[in-house]
Short mmCIF file of C-alpha atoms in Angstrom, two decimals:
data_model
loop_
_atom_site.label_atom_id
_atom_site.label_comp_id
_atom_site.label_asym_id
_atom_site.label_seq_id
_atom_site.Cartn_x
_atom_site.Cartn_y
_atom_site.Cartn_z
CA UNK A 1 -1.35 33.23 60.78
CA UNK A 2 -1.86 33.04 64.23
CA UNK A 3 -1.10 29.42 65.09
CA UNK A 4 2.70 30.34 63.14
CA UNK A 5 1.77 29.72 59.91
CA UNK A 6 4.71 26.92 58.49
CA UNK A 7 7.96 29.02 60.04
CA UNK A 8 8.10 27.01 63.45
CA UNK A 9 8.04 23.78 64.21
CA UNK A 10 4.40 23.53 64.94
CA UNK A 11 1.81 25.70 63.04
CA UNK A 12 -1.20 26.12 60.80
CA UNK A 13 -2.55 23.07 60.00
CA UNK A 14 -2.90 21.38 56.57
CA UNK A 15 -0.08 23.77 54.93
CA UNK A 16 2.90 23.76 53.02
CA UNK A 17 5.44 25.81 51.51
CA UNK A 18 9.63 26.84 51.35
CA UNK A 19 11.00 28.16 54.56
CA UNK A 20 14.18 29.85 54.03
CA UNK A 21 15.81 29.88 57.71
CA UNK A 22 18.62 32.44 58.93
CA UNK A 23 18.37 32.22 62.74
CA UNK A 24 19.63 29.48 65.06
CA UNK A 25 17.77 27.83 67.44
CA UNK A 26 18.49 25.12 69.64
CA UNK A 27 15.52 23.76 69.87
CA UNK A 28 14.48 23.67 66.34
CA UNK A 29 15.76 20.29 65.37
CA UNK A 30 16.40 21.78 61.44
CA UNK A 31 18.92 23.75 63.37
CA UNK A 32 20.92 20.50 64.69
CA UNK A 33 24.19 21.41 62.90
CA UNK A 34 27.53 20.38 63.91
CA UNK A 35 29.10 23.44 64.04
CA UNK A 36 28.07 26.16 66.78
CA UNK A 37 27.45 29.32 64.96
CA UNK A 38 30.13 31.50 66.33
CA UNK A 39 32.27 34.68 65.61
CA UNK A 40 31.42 36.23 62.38
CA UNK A 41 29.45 33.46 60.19
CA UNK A 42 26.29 32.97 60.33
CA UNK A 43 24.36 30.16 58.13
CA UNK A 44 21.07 29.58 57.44
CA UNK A 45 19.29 26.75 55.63
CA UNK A 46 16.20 26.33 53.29
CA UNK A 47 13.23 23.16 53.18
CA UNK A 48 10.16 23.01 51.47
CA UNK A 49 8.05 21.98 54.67
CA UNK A 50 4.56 20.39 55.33
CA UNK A 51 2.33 20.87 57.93
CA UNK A 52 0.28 17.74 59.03
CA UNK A 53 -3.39 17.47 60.62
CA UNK A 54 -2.12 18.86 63.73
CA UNK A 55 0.48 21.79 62.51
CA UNK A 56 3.67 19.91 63.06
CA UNK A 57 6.01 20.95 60.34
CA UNK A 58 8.10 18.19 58.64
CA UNK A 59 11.01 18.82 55.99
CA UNK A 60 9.69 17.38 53.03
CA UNK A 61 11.17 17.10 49.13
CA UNK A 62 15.43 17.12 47.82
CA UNK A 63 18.53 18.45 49.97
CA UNK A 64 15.86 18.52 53.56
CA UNK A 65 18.14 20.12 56.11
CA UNK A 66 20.72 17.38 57.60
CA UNK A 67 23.84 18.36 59.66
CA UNK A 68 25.92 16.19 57.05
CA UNK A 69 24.25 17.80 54.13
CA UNK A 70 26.54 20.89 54.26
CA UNK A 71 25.40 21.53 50.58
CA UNK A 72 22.15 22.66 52.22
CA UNK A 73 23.28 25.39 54.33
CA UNK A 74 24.58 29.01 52.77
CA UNK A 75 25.72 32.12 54.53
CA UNK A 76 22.90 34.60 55.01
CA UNK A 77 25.47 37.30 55.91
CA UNK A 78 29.13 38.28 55.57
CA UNK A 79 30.96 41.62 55.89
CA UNK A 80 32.14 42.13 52.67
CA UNK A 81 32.23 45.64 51.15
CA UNK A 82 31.68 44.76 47.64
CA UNK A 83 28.18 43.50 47.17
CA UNK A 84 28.60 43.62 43.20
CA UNK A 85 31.30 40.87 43.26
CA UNK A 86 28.45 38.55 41.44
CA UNK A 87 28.00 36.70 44.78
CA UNK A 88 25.51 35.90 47.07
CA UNK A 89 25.25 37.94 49.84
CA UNK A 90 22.59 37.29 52.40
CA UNK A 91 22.80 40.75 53.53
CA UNK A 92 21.21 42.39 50.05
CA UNK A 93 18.03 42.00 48.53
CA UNK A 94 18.51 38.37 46.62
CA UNK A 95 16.08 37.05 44.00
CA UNK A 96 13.82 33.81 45.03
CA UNK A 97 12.56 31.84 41.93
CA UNK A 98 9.67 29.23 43.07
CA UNK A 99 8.62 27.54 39.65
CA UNK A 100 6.06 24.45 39.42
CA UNK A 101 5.74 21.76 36.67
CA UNK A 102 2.38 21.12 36.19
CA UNK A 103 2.98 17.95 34.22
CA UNK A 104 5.15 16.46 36.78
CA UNK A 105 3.80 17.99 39.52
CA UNK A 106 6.83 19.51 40.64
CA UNK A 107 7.94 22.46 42.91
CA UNK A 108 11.00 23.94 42.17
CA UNK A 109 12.75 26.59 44.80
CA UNK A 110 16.24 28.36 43.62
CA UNK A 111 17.92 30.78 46.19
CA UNK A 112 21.54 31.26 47.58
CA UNK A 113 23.23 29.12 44.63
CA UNK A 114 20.97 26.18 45.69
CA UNK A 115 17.79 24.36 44.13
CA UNK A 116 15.47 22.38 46.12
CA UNK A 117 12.59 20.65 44.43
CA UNK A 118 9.42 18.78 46.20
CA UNK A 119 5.98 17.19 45.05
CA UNK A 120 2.45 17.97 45.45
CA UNK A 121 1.99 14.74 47.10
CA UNK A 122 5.23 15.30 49.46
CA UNK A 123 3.80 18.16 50.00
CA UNK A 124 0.60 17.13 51.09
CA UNK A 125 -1.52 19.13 48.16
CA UNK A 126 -3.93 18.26 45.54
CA UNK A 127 -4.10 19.39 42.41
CA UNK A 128 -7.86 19.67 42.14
CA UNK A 129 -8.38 22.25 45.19
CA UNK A 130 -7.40 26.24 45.26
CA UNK A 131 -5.09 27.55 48.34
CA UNK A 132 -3.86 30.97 49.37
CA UNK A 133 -0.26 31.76 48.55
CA UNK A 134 1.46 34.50 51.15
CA UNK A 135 5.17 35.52 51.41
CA UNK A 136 5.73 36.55 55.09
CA UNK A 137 8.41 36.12 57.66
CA UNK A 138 8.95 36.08 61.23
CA UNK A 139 11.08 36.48 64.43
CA UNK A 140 9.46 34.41 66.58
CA UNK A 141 11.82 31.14 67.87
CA UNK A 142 10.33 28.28 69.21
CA UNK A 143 10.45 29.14 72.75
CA UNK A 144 7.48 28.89 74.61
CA UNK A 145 7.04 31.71 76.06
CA UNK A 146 7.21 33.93 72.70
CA UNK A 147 4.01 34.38 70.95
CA UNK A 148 3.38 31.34 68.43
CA UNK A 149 2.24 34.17 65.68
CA UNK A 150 4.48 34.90 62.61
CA UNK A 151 4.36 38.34 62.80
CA UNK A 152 8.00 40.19 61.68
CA UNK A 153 9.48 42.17 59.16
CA UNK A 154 11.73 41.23 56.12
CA UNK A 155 13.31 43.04 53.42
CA UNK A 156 11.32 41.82 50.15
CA UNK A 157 11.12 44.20 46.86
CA UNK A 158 8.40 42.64 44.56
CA UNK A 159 8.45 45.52 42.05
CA UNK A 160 8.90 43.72 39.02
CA UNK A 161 8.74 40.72 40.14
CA UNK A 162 7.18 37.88 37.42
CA UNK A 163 4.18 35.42 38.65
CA UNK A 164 3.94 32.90 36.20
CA UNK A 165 1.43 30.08 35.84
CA UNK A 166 1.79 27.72 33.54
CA UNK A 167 -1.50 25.08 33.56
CA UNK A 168 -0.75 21.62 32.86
CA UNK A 169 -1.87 21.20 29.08
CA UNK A 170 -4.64 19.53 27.75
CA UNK A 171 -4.77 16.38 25.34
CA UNK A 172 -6.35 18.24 22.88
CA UNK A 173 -3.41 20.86 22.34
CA UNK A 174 -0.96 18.59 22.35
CA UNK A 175 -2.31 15.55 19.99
CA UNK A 176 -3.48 16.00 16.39
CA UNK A 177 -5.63 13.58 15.16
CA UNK A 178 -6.18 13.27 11.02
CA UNK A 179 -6.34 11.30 8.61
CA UNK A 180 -5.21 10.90 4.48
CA UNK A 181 -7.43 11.54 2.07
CA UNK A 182 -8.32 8.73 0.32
CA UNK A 183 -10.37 7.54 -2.72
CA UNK A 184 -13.05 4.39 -3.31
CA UNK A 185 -15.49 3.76 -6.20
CA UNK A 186 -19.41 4.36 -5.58
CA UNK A 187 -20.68 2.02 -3.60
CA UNK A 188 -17.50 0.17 -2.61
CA UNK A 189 -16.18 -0.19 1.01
CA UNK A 190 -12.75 1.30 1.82
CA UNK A 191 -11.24 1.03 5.10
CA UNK A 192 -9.03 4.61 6.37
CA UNK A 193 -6.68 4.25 9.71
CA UNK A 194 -5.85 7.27 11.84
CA UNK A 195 -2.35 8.83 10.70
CA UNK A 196 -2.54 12.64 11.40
CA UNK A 197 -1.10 11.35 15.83
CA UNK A 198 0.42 8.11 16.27
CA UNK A 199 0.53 9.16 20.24
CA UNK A 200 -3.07 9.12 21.05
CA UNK A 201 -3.18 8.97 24.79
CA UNK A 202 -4.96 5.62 25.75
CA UNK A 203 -8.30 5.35 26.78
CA UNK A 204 -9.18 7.87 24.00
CA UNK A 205 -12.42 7.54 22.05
CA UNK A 206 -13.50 7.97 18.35
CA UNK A 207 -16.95 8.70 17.10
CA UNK A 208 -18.99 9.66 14.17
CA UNK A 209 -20.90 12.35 15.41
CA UNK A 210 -22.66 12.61 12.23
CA UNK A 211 -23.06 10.12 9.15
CA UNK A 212 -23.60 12.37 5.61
CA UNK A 213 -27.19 11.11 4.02
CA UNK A 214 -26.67 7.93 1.88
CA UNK A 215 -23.32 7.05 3.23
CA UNK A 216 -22.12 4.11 5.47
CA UNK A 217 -19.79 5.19 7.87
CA UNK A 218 -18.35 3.12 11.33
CA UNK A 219 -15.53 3.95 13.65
CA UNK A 220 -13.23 1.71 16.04
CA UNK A 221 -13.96 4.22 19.19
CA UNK A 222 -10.60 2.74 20.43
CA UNK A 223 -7.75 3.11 17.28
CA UNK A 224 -10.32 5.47 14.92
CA UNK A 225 -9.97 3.56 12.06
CA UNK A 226 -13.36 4.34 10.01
CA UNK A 227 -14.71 1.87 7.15
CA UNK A 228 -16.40 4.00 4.74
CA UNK A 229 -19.03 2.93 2.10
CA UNK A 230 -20.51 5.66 -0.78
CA UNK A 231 -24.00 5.17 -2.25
CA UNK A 232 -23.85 3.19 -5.45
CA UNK A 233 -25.01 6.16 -7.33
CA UNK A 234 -22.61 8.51 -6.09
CA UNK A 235 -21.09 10.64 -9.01
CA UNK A 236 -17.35 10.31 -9.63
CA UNK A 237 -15.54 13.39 -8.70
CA UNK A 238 -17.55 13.36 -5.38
CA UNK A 239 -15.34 14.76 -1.89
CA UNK A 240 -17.22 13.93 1.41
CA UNK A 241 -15.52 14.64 4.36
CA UNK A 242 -16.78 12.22 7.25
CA UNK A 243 -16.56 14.02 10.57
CA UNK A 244 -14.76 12.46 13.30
CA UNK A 245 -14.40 13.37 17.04
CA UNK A 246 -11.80 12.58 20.02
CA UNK A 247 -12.62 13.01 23.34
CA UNK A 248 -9.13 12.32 25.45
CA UNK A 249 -8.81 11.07 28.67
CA UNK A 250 -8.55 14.33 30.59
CA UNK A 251 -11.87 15.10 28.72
CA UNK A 252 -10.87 17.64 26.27
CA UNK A 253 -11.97 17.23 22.86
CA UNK A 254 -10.71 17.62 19.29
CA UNK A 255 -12.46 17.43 15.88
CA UNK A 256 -11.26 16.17 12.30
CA UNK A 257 -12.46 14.83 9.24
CA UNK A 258 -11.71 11.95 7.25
CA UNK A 259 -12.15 12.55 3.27
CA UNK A 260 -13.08 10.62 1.16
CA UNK A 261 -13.05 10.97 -2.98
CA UNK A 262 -15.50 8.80 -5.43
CA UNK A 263 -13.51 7.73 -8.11
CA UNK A 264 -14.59 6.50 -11.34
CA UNK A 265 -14.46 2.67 -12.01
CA UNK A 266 -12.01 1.82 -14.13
CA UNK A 267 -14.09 -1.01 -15.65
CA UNK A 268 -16.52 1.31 -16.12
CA UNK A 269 -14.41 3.42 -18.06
CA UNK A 270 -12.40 0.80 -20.24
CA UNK A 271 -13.86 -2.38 -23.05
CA UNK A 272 -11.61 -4.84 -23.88
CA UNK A 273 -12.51 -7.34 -26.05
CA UNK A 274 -11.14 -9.40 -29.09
CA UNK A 275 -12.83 -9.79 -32.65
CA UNK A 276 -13.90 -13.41 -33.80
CA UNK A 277 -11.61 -15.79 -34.98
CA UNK A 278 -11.58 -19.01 -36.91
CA UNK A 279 -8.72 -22.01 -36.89
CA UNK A 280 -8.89 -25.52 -37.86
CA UNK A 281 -8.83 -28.51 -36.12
CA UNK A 282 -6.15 -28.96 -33.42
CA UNK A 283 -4.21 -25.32 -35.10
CA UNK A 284 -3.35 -22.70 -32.50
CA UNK A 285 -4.60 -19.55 -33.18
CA UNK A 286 -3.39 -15.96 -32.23
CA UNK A 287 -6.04 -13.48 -31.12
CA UNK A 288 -5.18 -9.82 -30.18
CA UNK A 289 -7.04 -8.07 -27.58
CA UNK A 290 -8.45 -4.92 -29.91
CA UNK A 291 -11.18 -3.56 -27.86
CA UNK A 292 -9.51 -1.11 -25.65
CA UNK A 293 -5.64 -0.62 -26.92
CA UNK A 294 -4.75 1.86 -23.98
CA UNK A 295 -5.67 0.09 -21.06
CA UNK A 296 -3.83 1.39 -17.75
CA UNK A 297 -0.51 0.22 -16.85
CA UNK A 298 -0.82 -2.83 -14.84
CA UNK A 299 -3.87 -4.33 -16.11
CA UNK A 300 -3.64 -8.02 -15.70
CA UNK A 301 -5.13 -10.16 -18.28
CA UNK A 302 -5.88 -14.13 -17.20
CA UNK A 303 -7.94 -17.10 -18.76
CA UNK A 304 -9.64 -19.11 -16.04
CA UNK A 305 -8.85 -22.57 -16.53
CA UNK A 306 -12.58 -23.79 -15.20
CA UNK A 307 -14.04 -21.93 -18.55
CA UNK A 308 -11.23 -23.69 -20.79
CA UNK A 309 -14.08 -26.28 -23.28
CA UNK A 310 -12.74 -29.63 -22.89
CA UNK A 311 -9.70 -31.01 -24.71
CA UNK A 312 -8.85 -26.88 -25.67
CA UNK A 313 -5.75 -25.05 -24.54
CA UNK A 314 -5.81 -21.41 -24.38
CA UNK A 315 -3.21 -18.68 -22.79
CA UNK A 316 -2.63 -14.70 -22.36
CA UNK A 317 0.01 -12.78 -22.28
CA UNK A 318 0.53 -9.43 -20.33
CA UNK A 319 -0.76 -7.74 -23.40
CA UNK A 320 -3.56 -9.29 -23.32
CA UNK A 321 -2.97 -11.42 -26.51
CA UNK A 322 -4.57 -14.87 -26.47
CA UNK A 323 -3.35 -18.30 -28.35
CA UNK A 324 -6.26 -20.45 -28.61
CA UNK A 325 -5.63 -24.24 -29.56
CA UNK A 326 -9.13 -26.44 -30.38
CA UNK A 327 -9.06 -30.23 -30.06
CA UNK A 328 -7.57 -32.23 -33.29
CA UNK A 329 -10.69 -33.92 -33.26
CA UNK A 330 -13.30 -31.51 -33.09
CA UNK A 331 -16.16 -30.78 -35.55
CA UNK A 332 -16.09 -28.43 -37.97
CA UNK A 333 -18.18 -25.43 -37.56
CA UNK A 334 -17.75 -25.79 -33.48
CA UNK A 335 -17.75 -22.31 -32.28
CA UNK A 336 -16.53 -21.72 -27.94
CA UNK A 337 -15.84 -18.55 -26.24
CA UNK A 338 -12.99 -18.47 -24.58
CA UNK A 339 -13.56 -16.65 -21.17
CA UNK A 340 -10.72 -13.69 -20.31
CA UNK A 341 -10.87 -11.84 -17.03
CA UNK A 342 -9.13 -8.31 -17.37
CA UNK A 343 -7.84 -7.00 -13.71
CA UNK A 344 -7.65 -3.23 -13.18
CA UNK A 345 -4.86 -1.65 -10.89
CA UNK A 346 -7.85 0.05 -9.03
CA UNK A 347 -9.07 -3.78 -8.39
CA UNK A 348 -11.83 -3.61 -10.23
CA UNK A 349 -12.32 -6.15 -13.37
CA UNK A 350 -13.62 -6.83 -16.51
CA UNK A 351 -14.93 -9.83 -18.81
CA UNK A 352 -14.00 -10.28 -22.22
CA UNK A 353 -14.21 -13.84 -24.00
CA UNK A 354 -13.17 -14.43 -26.93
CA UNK A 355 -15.49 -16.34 -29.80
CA UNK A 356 -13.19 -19.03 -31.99
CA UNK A 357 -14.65 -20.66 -34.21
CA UNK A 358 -13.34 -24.28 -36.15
CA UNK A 359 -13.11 -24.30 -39.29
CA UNK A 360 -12.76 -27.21 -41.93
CA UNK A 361 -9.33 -27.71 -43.54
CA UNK A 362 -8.67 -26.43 -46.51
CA UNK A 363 -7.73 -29.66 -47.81
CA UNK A 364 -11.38 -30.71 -47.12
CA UNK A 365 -12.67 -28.14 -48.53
CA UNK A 366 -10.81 -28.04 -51.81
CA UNK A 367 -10.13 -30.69 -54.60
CA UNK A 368 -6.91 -30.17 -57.04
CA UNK A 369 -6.67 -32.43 -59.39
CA UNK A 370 -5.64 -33.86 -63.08
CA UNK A 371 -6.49 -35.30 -66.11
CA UNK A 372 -5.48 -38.80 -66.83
CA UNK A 373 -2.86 -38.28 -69.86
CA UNK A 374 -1.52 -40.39 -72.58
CA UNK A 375 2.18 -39.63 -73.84
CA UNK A 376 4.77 -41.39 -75.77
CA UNK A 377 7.62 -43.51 -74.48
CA UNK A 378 10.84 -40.62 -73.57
CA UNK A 379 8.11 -37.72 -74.74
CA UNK A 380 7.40 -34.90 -71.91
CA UNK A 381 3.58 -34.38 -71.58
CA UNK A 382 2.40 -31.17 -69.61
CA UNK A 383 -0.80 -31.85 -67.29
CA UNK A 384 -2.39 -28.58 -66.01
CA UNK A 385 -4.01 -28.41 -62.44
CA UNK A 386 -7.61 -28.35 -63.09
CA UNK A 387 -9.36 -28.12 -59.59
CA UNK A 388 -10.05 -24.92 -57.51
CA UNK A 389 -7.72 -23.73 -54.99
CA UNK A 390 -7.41 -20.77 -52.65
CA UNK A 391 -4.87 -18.01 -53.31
CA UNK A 392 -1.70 -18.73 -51.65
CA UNK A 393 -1.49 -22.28 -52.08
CA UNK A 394 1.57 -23.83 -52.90
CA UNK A 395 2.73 -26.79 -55.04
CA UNK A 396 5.81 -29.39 -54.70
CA UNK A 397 7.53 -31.48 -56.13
CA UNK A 398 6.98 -34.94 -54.90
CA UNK A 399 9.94 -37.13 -53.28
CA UNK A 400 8.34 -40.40 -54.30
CA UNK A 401 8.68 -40.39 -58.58
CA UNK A 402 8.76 -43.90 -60.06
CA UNK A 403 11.70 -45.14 -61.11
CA UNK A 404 12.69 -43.56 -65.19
CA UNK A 405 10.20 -40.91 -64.96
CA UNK A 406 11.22 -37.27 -64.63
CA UNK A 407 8.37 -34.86 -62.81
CA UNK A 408 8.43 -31.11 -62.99
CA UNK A 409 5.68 -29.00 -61.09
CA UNK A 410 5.02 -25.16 -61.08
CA UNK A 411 4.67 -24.05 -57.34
CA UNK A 412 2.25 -21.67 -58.10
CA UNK A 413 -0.26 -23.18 -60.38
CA UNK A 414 0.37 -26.73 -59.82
CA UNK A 415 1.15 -27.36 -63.80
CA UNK A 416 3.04 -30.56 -64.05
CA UNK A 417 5.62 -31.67 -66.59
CA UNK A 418 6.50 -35.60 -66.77
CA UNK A 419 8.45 -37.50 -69.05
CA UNK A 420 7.79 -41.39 -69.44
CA UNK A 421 11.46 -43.13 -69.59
CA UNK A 422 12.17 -43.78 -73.24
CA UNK A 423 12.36 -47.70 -72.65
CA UNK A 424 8.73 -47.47 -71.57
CA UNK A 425 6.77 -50.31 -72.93
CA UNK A 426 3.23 -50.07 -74.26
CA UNK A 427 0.54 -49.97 -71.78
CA UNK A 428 3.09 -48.93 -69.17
CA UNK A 429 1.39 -46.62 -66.55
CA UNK A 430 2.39 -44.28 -63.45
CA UNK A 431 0.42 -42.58 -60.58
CA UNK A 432 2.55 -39.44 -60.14
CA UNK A 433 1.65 -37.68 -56.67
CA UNK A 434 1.95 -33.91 -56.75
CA UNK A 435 1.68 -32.04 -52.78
CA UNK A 436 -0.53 -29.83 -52.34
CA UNK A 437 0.26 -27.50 -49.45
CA UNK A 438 -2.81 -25.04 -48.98
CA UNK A 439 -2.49 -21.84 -46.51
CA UNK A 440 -3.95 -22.92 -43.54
CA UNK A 441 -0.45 -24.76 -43.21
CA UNK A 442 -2.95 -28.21 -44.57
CA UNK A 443 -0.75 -30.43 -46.25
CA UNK A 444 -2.35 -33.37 -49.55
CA UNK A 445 -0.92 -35.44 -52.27
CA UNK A 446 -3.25 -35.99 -55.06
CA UNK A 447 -2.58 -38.42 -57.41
CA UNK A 448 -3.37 -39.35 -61.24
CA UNK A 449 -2.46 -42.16 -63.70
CA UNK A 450 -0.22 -41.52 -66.83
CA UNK A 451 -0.87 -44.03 -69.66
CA UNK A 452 1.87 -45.01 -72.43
CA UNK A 453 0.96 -44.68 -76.19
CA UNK A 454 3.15 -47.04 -77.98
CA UNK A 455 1.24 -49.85 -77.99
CA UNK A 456 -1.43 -48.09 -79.86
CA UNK A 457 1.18 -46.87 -82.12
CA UNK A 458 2.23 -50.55 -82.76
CA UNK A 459 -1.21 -51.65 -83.42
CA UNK A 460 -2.00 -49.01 -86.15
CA UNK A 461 1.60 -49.20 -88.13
CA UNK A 462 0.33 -53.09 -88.18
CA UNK A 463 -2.92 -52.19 -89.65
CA UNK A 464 -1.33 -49.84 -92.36
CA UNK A 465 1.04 -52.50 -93.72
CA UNK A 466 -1.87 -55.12 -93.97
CA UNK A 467 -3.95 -52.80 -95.83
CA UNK A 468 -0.23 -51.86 -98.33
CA UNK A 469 0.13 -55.60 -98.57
CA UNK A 470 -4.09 -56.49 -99.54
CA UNK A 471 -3.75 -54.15 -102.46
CA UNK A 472 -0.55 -55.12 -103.39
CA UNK A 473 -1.84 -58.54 -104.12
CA UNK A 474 -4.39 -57.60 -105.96
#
């Protein structure tokens, strides 16, 4: 302190600091006011002050000393009696608060009412290097002829008093990397972004210290979003955290994990499938999907149309139930699979065709039919259905009955009933069609011939009266 530390105009060189100033001086130009200091006032100022390369002291920072900043200056005595009036009085002991912000690199000085604030760089100071802090005080003007040292006296009562230091913090206390948990299926890639901070400070970088045995792991170093794979063979049920490190700009360092859950497939788990079918020719067919009932909500069913066979339709619905169509012209016996690809909510998928085979009709393969009959002119002759049929199938009536005759058929065994008009002339005849509607929806008319009897019955009443007559004559 013996070149006059930062109270003077001139002093220790490469300093800085608050000066709180309650003597005037005409040649200190902080004490240029434009007022004289007369009579019973007396006013003082404060600065935060610098000291350059060669001592001289500068006011630095807010409210610097200006005689038109009266906001700066505050009695530092009066001669009031009451010193508890909640006033400042220069004349008692009077707290000083000097406060720094470490993250704005800030100096804060409160006394008298007043606040004053200045910077590290205004103040000519670095963050990075240690200095001595004193409190001290002198009576030494700026004359000459005084002694330039700082030596003096002032009332100060630190008893009590609070030193606080708050460091600036560091990246790593105030960000908190993380992310979900999250769940793949052995051996399949998932991708997992960074969630747990969305205010990472820039410039910080992410790395996988460590990648578990078996397992794939990368990391963007510059968002930390990791792309995970599991071994193929990983069991489901399987929790791997994947370690995960930040190192911030400031160089502080924080730690998380990323985990990750093997699921089972859900193809794996699930078989779908539909039992063979048959259908005729050009018939569509419904075929429900039997193989796995439950299947999880939001499975997606579809029928590729590249494994459609030529001249086939075929759909599915979201149940998975398929209508299958074959050509009309395609032979008998064909069997196709139709190809269905089931789609799992999990993404994963499943194939399950379905086999249809074609079928003749059953009017190919069966052959109703008749006997031809001989009946009397107005007489009703009953002609049973002879031929094989499958259950089910049904008989009708035909539209198409010649002209006198009357035609009655059973549906269900076919057994027809016709009645020749009673005009009918011998040798008369008539084809009368009966349709044959079999339950594969097949529709066929079979036909067969009706013969008349009177003309036979003519002949032999002739015969009879020629042989009356012959013995007659004899």
């Amino acid at each position: 302190m013996q070149n006059g530390g930062i109270l003077r105009n001139k002093g220790m060189k490469d300093a800085a600091g608050f000066k709180v100033d309650t003597a005037y001086h005409f040649d200190d130009p902080m004490d240029q006011k434009a007022e004289q200091q007369k009579g019973g006032r007396y006013q003082g100022y404060g600065t935060f002050v610098k000291n350059g390369p060669d001592g001289t002291t500068e006011a630095v920072g807010t409210n610097v000393p200006d005689k038109k900043n009266k906001d700066n200056k505050f009695d530092y005595a009066d001669d009031t009696n009451d010193n508890n009036d909640g006033k400042f009085h220069g004349q008692t002991l009077n707290d000083f608060h000097l406060s720094y912000d470490s993250d704005s690199e800030i100096l804060t000085a409160e006394y008298a009412g007043k606040q004053w604030k200045a910077t590290l760089s205004q103040l000519g100071l670095n963050k990075e290097d240690e200095y001595n802090f004193l409190i001290t005080s002198s009576q030494s003007g700026n004359n000459p002829a005084v002694p330039s040292s700082a030596r003096g006296w002032m009332r100060t009562d630190l008893n009590g008093s609070t030193f606080k230091f708050t460091p600036k913090s560091n990246a790593a206390d105030e960000h908190n990397p993380g992310y979900n948990p999250t769940k793949t299926k052995p051996g399949k890639q998932v991708s997992v972004n960074q969630t747990g901070d969305q205010n990472i400070p820039q410039g910080s970088k992410f790395e996988i210290p460590q990648t578990p045995q078996g397992w794939n792991a990368n990391i963007d170093q510059n968002n930390g979003t990791i792309t995970v794979t599991p071994p193929s063979n990983t069991k489901p049920g399987t929790k791997q955290d994947i370690p995960v490190k930040v190192t911030y700009p400031d160089g502080t360092v924080d730690n998380t994990n990323a985990q990750i859950e093997v699921v089972s497939d859900q193809a794996g788990d699930y078989e779908p499938g539909y039992n063979p079918s048959t259908t005729n020719p050009g018939k569509p067919v419904e075929v429900d999907q039997t193989g796995a009932p439950n299947l999880p909500q939001g499975t997606e069913f579809e029928v590729p149309k590249q494994g459609i066979p030529e001249g086939w339709e075929a759909t599915v619905g979201e149940d998975g139930k398929l209508v299958v169509t074959p050509s009309k012209d395609i032979e008998p016996g064909t069997t196709e699979d139709i190809p269905v690809k089931v789609k799992y909510p999990d993404g994963s998928t499943d194939d399950a065709p379905a086999k249809v085979t074609v079928k003749d009709t059953e009017a190919n393969q069966y052959d109703p039919g008749y006997e031809d009959t001989t009946t009397n002119p107005g007489k009703p002759v009953e002609l049973p259905q002879t031929g094989e049929v499958p259950d089910g199938t049904h008989f009708e009536k035909p539209s198409d009955i010649p002209e006198g005759w009357d035609v009655d058929v059973d549906p269900n065994d076919g057994t027809t009933t016709v009645t020749p008009p009673a005009d009918a002339q011998p040798g008369d005849e008539a084809n009368i069609p009966v349709k044959v509607k079999y339950p594969d929806g097949q529709v066929k008319t079979h036909q067969r011939k009706l013969l008349s009897k009177i003309q036979r019955q003519i002949n032999m009443n002739q015969v009879m009266k020629m042989k009356q007559q012959t013995l007659v004559n004899q």
